[in-house]
PDB file of C-alpha atoms in Angstrom:
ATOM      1  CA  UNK A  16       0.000   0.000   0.000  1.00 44.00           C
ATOM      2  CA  UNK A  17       1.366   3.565  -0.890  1.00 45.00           C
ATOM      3  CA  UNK A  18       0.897   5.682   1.987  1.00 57.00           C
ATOM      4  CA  UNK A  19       0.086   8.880  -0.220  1.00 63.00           C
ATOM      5  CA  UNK A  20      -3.222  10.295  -0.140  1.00 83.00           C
ATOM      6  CA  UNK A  21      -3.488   8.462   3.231  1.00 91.00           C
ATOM      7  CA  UNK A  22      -7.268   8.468   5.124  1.00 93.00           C
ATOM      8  CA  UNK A  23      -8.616   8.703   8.714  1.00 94.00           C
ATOM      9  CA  UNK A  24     -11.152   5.670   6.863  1.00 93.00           C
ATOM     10  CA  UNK A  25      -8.230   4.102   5.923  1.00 96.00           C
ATOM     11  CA  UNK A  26      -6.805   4.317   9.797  1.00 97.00           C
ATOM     12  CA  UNK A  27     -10.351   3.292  10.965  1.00 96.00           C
ATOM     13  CA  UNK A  28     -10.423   0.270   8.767  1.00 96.00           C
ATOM     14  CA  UNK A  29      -6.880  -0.922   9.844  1.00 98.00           C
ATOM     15  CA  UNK A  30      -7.767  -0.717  13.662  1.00 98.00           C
ATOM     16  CA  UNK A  31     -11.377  -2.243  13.610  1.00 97.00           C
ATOM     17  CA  UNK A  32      -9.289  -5.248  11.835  1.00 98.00           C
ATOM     18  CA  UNK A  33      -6.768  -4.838  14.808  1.00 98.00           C
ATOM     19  CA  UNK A  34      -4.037  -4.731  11.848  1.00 98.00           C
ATOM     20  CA  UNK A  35      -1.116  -3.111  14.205  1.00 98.00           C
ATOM     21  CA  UNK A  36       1.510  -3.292  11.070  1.00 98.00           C
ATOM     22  CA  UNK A  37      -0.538  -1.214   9.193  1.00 97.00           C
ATOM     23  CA  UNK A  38      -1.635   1.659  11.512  1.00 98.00           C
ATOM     24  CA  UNK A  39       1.879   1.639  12.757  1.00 98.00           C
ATOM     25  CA  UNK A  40       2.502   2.604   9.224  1.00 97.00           C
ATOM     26  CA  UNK A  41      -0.074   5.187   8.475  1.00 97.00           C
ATOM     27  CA  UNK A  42       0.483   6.781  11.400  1.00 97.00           C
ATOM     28  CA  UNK A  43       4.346   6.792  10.741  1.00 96.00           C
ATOM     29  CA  UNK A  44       3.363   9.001   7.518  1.00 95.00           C
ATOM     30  CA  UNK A  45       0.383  10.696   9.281  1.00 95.00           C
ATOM     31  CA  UNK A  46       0.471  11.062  12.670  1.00 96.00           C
ATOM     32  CA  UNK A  47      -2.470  13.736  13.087  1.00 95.00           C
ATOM     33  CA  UNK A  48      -5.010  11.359  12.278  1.00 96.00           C
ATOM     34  CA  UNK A  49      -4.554   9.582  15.617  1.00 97.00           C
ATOM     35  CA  UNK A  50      -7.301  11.978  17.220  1.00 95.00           C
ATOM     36  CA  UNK A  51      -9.106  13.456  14.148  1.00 94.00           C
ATOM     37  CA  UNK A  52     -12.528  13.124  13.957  1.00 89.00           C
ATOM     38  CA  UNK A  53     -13.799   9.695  11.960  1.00 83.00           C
ATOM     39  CA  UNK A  54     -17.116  11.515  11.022  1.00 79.00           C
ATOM     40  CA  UNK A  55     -18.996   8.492  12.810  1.00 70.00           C
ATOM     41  CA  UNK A  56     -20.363  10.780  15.935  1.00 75.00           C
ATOM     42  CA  UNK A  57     -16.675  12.276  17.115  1.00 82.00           C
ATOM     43  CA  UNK A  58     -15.720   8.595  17.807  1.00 91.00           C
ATOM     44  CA  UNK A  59     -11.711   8.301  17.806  1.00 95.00           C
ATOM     45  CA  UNK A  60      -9.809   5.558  16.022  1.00 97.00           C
ATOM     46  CA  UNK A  61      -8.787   4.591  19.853  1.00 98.00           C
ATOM     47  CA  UNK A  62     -12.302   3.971  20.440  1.00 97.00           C
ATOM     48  CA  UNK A  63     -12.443   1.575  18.422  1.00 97.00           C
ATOM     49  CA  UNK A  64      -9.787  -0.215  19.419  1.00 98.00           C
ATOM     50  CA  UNK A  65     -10.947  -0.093  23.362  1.00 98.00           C
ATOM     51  CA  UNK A  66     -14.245  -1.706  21.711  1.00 96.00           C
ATOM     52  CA  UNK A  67     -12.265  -4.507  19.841  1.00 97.00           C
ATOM     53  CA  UNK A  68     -11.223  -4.833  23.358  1.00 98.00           C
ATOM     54  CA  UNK A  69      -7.131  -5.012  22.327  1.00 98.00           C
ATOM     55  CA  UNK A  70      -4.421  -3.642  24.467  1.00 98.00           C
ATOM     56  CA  UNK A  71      -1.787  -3.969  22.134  1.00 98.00           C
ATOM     57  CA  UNK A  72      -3.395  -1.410  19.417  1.00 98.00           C
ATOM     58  CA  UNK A  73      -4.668   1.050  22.366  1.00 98.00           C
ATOM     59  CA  UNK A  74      -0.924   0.950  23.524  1.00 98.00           C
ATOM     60  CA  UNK A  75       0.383   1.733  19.924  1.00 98.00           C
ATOM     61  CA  UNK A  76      -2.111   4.465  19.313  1.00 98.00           C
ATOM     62  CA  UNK A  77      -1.151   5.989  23.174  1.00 97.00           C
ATOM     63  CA  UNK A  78       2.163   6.162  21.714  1.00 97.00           C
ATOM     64  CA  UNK A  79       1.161   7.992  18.609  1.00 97.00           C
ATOM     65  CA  UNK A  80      -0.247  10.629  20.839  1.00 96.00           C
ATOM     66  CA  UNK A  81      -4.052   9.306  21.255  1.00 97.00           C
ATOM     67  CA  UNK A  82      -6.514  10.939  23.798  1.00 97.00           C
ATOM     68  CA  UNK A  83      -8.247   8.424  25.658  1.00 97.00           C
ATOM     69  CA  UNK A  84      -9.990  11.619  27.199  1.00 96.00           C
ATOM     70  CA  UNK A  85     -11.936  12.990  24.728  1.00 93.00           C
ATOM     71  CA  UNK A  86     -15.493  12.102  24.450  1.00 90.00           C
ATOM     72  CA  UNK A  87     -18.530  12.217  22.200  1.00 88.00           C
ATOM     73  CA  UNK A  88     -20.811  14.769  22.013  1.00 84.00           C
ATOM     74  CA  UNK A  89     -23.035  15.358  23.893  1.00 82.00           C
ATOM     75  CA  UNK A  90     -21.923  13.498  26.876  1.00 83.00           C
ATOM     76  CA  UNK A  91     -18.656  13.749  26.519  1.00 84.00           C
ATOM     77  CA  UNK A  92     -17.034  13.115  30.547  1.00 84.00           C
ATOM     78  CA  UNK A  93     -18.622   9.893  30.263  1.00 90.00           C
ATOM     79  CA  UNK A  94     -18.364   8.915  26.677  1.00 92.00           C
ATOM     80  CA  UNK A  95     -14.177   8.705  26.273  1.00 96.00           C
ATOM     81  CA  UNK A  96     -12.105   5.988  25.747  1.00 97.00           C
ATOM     82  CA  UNK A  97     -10.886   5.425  28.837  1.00 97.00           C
ATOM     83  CA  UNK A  98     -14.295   5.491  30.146  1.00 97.00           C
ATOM     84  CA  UNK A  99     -15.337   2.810  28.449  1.00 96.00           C
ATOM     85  CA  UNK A 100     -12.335   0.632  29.113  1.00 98.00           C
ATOM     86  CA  UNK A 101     -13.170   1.288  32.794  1.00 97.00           C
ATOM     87  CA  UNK A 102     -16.847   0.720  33.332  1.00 96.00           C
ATOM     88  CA  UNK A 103     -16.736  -2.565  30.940  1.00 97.00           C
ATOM     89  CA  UNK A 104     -14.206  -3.996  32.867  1.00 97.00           C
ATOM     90  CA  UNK A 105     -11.628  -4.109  30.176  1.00 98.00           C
ATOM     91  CA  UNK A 106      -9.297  -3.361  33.136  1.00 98.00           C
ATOM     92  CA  UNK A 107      -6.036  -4.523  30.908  1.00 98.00           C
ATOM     93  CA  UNK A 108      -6.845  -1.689  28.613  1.00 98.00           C
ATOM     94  CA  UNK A 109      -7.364   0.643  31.301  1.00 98.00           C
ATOM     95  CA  UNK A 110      -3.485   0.079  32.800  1.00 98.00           C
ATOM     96  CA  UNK A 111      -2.535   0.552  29.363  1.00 98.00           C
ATOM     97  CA  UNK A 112      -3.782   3.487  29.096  1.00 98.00           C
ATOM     98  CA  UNK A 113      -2.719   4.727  32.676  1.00 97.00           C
ATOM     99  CA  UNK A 114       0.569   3.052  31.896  1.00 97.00           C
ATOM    100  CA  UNK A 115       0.988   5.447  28.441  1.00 97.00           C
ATOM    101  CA  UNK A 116      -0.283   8.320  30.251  1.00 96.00           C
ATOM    102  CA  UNK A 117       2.772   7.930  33.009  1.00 96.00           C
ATOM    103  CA  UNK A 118       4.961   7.792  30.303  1.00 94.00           C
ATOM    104  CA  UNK A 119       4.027  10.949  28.490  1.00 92.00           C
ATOM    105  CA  UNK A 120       4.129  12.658  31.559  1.00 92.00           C
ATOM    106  CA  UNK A 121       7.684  11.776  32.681  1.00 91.00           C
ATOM    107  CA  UNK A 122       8.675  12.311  29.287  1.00 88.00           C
ATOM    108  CA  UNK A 123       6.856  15.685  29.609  1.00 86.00           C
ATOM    109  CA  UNK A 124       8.941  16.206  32.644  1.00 85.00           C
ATOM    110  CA  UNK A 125      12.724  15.278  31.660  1.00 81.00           C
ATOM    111  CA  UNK A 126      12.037  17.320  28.663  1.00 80.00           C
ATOM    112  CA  UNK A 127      11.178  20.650  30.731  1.00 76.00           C
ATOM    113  CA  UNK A 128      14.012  19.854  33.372  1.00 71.00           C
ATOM    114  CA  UNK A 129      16.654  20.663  30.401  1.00 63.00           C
ATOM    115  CA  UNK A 130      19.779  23.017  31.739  1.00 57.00           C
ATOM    116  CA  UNK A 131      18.295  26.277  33.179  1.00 56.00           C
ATOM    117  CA  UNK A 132      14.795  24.848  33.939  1.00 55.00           C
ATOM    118  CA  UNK A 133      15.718  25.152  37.667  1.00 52.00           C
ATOM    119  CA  UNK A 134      16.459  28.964  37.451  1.00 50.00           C
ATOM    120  CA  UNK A 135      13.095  29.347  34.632  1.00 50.00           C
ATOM    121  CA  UNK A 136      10.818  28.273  37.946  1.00 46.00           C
ATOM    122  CA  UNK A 137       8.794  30.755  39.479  1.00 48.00           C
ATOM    123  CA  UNK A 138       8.447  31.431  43.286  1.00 45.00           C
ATOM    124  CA  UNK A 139      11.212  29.992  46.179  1.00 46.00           C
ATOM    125  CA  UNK A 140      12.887  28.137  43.785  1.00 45.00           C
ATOM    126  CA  UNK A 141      14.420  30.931  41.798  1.00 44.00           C
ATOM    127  CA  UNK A 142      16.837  31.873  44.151  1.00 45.00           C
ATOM    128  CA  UNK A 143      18.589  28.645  42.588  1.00 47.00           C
ATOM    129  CA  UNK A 144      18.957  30.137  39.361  1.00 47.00           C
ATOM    130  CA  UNK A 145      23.222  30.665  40.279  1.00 49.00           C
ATOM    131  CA  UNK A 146      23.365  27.151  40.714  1.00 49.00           C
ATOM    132  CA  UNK A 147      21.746  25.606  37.791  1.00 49.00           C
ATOM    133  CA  UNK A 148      24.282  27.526  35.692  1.00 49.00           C
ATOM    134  CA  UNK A 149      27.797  26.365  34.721  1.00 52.00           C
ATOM    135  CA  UNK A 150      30.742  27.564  36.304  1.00 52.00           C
ATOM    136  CA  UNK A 151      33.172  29.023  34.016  1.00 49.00           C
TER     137      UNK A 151
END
């Protein structure tokens, strides 16, 4: 398959057959389409794979950047992904998800702490600012 011209259906179709290879692929060429819209009432392609009820494509979509948050109008608090995961019991998918959220939120974390973040802080911390800098 040639990935030009690639399609949120096209994404859809490859998670609803739980075809990891091949949304690792279009995802490699487009990764926005992980939360877009799939025109079938706001559902996201992660949906999808929480209702296939596999762990392995909810983890590979967490990694693309998924939101297991966002709902479906008009109830949308109780209408994500993780949501669903939860209250049907799917409690594997659920630690995925909690597991991929973890991640992104050390990564998040060792990303901001670069050189200088110390000094960048605001309130008591900034008195640290001498310290976080190299010595000549």
């Amino acid at each position: 398959m040639t990935l030009d011209g690639v399609t949120i259906s096209q994404l859809v179709h490859a998670v609803q057959a739980d075809d990891l290879e091949q949304v690792r692929a279009i995802l490699q060429a487009r990764p926005d389409l992980v939360n877009m819209d799939t025109r079938d009432n706001e559902h996201r392609v992660i949906h999808y794979a929480v209702y296939n009820r596999s762990p392995e494509m909810v983890r590979l979509l967490m990694q693309y950047g998924a939101d297991a948050h966002k709902g479906i109008w008009p109830i949308r608090e109780e209408t994500t992904a993780f949501t669903f995961a939860v209250e049907r019991g799917y409690d594997e998918i659920a630690s995925v998800i909690r597991e991929e959220e973890r991640r992104r939120e050390q990564a998040t974390r060792r990303q901001s702490m670069g050189p200088g973040a110390i000094g960048r802080m605001p309130g008591p911390l900034r008195w640290l600012r001498p310290l976080d800098r190299p010595t000549k």
